[in-house]
Short mmCIF file of C-alpha atoms in Angstrom, two decimals:
data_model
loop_
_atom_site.label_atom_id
_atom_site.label_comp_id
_atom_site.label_asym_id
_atom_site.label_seq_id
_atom_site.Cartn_x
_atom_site.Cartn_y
_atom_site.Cartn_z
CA UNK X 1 0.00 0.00 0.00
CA UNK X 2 1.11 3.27 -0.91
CA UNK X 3 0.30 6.54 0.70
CA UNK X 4 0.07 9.94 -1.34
CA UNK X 5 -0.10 13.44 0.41
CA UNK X 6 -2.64 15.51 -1.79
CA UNK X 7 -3.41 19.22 -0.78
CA UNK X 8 -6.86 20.52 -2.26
CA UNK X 9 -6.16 24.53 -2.51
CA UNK X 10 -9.62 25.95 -2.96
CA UNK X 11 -8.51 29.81 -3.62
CA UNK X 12 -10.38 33.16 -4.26
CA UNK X 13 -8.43 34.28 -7.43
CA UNK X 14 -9.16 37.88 -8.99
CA UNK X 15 -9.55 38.11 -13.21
CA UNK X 16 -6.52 40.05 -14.56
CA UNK X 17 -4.64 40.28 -11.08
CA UNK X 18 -1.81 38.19 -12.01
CA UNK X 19 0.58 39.89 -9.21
CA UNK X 20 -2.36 39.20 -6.54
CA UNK X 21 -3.02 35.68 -8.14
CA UNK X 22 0.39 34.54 -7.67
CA UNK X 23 0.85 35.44 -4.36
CA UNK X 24 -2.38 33.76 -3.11
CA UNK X 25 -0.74 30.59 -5.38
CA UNK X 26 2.25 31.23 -3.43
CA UNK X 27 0.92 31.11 -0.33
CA UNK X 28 -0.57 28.19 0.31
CA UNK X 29 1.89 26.42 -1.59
CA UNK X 30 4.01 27.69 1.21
CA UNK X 31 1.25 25.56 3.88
CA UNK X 32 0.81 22.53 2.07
CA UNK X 33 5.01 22.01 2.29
CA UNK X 34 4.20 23.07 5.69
CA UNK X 35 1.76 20.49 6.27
CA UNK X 36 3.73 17.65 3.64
CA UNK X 37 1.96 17.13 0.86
CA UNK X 38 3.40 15.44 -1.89
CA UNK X 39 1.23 17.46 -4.25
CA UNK X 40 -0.97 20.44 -4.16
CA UNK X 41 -3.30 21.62 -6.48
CA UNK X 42 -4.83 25.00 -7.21
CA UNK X 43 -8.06 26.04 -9.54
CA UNK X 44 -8.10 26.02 -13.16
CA UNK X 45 -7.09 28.96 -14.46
CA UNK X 46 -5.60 30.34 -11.45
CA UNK X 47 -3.10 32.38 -12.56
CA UNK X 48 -5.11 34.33 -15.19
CA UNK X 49 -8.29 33.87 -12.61
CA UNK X 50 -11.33 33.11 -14.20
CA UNK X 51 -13.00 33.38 -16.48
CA UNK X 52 -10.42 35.57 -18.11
CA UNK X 53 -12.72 36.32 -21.40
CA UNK X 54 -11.54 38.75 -23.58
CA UNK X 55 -8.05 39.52 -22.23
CA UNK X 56 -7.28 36.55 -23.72
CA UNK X 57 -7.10 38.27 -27.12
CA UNK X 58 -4.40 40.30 -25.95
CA UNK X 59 -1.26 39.00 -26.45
CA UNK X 60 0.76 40.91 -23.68
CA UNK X 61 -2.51 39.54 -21.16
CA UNK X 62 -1.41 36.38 -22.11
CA UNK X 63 2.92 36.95 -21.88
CA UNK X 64 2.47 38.19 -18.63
CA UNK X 65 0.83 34.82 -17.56
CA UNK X 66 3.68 32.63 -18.83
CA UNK X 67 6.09 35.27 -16.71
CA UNK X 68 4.10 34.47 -13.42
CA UNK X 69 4.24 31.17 -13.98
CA UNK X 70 7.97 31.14 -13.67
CA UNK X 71 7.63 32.95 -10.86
CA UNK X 72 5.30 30.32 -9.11
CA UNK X 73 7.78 27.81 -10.30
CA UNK X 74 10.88 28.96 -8.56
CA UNK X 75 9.12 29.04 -5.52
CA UNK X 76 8.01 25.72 -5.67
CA UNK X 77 11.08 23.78 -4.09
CA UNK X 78 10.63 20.56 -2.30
CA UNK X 79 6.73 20.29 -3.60
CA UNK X 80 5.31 18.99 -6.37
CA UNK X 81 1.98 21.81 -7.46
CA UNK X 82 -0.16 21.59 -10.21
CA UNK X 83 -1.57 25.44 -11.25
CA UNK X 84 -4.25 26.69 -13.83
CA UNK X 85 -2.40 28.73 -16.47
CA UNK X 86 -3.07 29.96 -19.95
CA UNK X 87 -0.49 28.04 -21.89
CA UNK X 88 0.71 28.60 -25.83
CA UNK X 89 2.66 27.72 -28.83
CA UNK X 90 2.52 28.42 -32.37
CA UNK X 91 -1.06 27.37 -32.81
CA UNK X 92 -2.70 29.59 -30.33
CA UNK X 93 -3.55 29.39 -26.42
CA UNK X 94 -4.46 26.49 -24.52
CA UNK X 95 -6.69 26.22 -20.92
CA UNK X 96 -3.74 24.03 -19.34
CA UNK X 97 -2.41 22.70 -15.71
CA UNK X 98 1.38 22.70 -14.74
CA UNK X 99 3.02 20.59 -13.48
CA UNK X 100 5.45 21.50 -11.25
CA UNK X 101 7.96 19.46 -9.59
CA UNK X 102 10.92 20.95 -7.24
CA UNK X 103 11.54 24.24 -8.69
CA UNK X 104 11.04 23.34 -11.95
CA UNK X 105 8.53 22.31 -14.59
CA UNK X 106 8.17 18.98 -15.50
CA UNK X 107 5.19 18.84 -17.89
CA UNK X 108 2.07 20.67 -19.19
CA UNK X 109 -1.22 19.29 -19.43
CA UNK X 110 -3.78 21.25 -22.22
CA UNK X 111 -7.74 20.61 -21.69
CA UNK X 112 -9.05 18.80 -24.18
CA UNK X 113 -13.42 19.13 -23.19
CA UNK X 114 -13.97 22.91 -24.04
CA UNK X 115 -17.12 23.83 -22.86
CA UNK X 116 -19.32 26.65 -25.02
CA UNK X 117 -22.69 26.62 -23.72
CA UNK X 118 -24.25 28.03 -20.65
CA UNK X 119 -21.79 30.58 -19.23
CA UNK X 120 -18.80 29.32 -20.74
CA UNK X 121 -17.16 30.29 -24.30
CA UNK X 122 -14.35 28.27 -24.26
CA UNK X 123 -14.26 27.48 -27.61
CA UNK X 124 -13.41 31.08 -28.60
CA UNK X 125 -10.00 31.32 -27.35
CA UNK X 126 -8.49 28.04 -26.54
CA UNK X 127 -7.56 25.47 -28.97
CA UNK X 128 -8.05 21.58 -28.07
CA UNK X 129 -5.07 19.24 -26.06
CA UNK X 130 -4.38 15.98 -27.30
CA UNK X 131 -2.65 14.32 -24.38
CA UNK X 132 -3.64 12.00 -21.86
CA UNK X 133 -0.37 11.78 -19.86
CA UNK X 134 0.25 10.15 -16.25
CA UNK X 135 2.47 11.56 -14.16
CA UNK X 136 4.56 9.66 -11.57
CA UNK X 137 4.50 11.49 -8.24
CA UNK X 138 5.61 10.25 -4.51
CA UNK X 139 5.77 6.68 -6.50
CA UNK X 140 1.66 6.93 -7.50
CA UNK X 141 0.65 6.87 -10.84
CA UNK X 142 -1.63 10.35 -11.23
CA UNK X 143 -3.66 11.60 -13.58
CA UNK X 144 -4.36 15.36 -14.37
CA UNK X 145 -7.15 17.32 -15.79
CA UNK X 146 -8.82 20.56 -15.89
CA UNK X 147 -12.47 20.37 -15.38
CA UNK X 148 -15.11 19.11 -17.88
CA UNK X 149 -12.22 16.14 -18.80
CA UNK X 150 -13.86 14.81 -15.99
CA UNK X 151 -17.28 15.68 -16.70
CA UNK X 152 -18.06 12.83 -19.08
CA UNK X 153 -17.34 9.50 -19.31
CA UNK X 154 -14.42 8.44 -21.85
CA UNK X 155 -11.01 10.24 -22.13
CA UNK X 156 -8.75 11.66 -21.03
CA UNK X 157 -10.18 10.01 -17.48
CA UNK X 158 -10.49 6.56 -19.51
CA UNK X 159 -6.87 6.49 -21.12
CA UNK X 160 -5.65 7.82 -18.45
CA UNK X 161 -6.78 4.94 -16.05
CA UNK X 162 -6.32 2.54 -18.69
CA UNK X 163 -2.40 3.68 -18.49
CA UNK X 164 -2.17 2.80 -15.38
CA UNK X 165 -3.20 5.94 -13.28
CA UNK X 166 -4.90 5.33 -9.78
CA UNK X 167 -5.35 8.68 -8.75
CA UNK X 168 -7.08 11.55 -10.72
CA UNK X 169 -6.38 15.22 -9.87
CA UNK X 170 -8.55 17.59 -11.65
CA UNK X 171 -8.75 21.26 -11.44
CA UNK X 172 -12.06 23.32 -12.05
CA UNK X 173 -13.62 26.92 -12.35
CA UNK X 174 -17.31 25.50 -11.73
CA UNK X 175 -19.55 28.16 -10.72
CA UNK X 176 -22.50 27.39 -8.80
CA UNK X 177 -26.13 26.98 -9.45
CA UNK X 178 -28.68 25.58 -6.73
CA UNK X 179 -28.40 22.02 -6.01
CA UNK X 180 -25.50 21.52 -7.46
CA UNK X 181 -23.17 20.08 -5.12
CA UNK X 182 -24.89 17.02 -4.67
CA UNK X 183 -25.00 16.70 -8.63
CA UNK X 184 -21.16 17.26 -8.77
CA UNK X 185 -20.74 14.00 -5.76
CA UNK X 186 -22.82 11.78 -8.24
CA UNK X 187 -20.78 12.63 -11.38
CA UNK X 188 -17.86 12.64 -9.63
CA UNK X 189 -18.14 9.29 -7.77
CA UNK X 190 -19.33 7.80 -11.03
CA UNK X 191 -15.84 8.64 -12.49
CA UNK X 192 -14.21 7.03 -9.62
CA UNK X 193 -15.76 3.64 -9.55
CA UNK X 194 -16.06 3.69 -13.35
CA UNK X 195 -12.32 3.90 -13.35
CA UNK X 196 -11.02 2.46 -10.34
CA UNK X 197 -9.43 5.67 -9.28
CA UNK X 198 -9.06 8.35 -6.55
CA UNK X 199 -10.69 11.53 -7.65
CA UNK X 200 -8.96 14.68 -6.25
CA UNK X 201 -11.14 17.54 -7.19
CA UNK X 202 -10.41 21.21 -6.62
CA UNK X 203 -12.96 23.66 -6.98
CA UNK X 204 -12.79 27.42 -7.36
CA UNK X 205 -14.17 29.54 -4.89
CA UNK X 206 -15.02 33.06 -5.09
CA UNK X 207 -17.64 35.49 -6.49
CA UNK X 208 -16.33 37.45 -10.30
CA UNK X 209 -18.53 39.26 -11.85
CA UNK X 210 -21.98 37.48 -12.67
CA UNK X 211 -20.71 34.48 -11.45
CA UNK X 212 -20.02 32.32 -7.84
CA UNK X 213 -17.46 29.97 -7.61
CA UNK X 214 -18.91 27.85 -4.45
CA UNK X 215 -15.40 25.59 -3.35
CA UNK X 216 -16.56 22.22 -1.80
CA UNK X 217 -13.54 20.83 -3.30
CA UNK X 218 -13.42 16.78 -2.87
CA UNK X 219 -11.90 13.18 -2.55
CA UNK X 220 -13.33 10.23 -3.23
CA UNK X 221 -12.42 6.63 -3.31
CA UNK X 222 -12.26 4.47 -6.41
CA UNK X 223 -15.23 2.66 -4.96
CA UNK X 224 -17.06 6.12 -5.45
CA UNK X 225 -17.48 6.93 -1.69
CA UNK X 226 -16.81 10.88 -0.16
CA UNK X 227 -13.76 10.70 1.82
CA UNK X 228 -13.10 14.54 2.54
CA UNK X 229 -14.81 17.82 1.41
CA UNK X 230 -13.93 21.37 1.98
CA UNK X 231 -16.15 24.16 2.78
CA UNK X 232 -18.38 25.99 0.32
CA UNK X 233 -17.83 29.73 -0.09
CA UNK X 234 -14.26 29.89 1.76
CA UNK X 235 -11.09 29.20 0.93
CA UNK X 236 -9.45 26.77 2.70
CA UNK X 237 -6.65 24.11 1.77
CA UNK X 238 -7.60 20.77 2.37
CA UNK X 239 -4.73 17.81 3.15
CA UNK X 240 -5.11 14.13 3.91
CA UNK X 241 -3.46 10.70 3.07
CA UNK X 242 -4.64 8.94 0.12
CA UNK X 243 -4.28 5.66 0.61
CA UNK X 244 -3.23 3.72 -2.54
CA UNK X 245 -3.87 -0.62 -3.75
CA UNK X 246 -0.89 -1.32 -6.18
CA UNK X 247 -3.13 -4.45 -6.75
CA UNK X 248 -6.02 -2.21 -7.66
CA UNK X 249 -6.11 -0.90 -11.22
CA UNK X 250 -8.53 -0.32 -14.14
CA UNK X 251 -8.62 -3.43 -16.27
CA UNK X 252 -8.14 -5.89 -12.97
CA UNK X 253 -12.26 -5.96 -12.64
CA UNK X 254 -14.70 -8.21 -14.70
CA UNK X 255 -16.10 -5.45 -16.95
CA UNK X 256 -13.45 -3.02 -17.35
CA UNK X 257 -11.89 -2.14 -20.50
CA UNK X 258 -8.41 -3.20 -21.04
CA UNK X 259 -6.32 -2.45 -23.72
CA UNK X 260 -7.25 0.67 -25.36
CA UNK X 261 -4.90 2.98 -27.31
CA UNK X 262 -3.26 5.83 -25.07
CA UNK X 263 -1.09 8.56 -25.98
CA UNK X 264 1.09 7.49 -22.73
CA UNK X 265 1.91 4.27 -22.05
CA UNK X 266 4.78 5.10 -19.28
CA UNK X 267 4.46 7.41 -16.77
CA UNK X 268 6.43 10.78 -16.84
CA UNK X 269 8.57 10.50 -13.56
CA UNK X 270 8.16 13.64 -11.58
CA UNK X 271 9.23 12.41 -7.86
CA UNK X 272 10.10 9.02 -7.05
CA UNK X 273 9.48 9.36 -3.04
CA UNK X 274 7.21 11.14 -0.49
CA UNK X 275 8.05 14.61 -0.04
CA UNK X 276 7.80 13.84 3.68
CA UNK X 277 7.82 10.37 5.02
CA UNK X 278 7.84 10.80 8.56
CA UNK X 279 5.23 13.01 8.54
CA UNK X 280 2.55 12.17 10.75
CA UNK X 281 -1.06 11.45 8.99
CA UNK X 282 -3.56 13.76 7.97
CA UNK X 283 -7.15 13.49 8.53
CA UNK X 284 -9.88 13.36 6.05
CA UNK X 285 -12.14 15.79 6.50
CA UNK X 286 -15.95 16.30 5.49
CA UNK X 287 -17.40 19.76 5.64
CA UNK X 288 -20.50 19.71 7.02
CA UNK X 289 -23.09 20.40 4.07
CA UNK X 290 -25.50 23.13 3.54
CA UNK X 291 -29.40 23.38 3.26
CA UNK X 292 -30.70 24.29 0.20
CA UNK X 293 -31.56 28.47 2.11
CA UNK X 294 -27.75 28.28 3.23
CA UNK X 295 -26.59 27.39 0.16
CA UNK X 296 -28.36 30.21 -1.72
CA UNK X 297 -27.69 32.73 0.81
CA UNK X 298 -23.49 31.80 1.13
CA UNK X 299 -24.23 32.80 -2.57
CA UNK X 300 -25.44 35.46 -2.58
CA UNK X 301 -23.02 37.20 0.30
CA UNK X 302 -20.02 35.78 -1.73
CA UNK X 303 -21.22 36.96 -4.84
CA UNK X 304 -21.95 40.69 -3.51
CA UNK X 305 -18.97 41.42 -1.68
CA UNK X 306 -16.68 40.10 -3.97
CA UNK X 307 -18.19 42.12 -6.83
CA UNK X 308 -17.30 45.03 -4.22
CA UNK X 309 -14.07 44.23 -3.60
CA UNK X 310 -12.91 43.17 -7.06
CA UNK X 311 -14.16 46.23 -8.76
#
């Protein structure tokens, strides 16, 4: 059995304050080394905050981005941290998650599910990713994502398991509509199960604009069950031990697919070891959940004095 240290960092970012962004990133970076997590991850888009919109058309918007992201890097020694950033090469700009291992950057991952309906436009600015990788951290095969990759069935949660990944960790900007916590549990513990996998899923929180970003980041177990949950409406960084079954992989169950074409077949090797192995265990934790009132009214607070403040 293998252990892995995950920190859930459920931050209030601000649209366009990269400076403020980075420092917030920076921060509890510095707690979750403080508290020894092998890995730590932050919101999608969290440099940039979200949703960024139309600043992504301008190219300097989008340069100083990639600058803060070096930044965040050098100041990630002795932790590995995976970070929402806007992320480009000669094609265009891509929604992606860093990877950051030690000071330096070992890998990006590029959404590949682009939402464009409801409140979101994705499609306008980013182009698609193409990769499923798996990343090898603290000696546990891990997945990463941003978002609606782990909204539906099929890929990159599918090849991603199917190459051997037993824990997911996906970031998210998921704003909030009534009732829709206990929607995200059900999708999300579907995923688990379906793939024999830990689900590490870290939520935005925070109020920009129009929209509410709720928190309730989560963990669940690759039978599908809650095993922690942070609070909605605050930020808050959430640590505990994952506990991890080498014998217990996709494809080792009657039913499961086995087989299918990946675009990774070995792991990319970020950290061999536990950032801390004599660190003494942290407790899962499940935030109490809200009534359906509460829910609406954390909202509504959020919502209004963040549109206050971030004016």
């Amino acid at each position: 059995m293998k252990r892995l240290r995950v920190g859930l960092a459920q931050i209030n970012t601000t649209v366009g304050d990269i400076e403020g962004n980075v420092a917030r990133v920076l921060e509890y970076v510095q707690r979750a080394r403080e508290l020894g997590a092998d890995v730590v991850s932050f919101p999608e888009l969290a440099v940039t905050g979200y949703p960024p919109e139309d600043l992504l058309l301008r190219p300097a918007f989008v340069e100083d981005n990639i600058q803060a992201l070096g930044r965040i890097v050098a100041g990630c020694s002795g932790i590995t941290v995976v970070v929402g950033f806007v992320d480009r090469d000669d094609a265009g700009i891509y929604n992606a998650a860093a990877v950051i291992h030690d000071g330096g950057l070992a890998d990006v991952y590029r959404k590949q599910r682009l939402p464009n309906y409801g409140v979101f436009d994705e499609m306008r600015y980013f182009r698609t990713g193409t990769t499923s990788p798996v990343y090898r951290i603290a000696g546990v095969d891990v997945g990463v994502s941003v978002c609606e990759d782990i909204w539906f069935p099929g890929d990159p949660a599918e090849a991603q398991a199917t190459a051997g990944a037993q824990v997911i960790v996906n970031i998210n900007g998921s704003p909030f509509h009534a009732g829709k916590r206990s929607f995200r549990e059900a999708m999300l513990a579907d995923r688990a199960q379906g793939y024999c996998v830990w689900v590490c899923y870290t939520n935005l929180v925070g109020g920009q604009d129009e929209l509410v970003f709720d928190g309730g980041s989560m963990v669940l177990d690759p039978d599908g069950r809650l095993v922690a949950r942070a609070a909605m409406f605050e930020e808050e960084l959430l640590v505990l031990e994952v506990p991890v079954d080498e014998g217990r992989r996709f494809g080792t169950r009657p039913g499961d697919a086995i087989g299918r074409p990946t675009s990774t077949r070995r792991p990319t090797v970020v950290s061999g070891e536990p950032m801390s192995p004599g660190a003494p265990p942290a407790e899962a934790r499940i935030a109490e959940g809200l009534s359906a009132e509460a829910e609406v009214y954390g909202a509504l607070v959020l919502g209004t004095r963040d549109y206050l403040r971030k004016t």
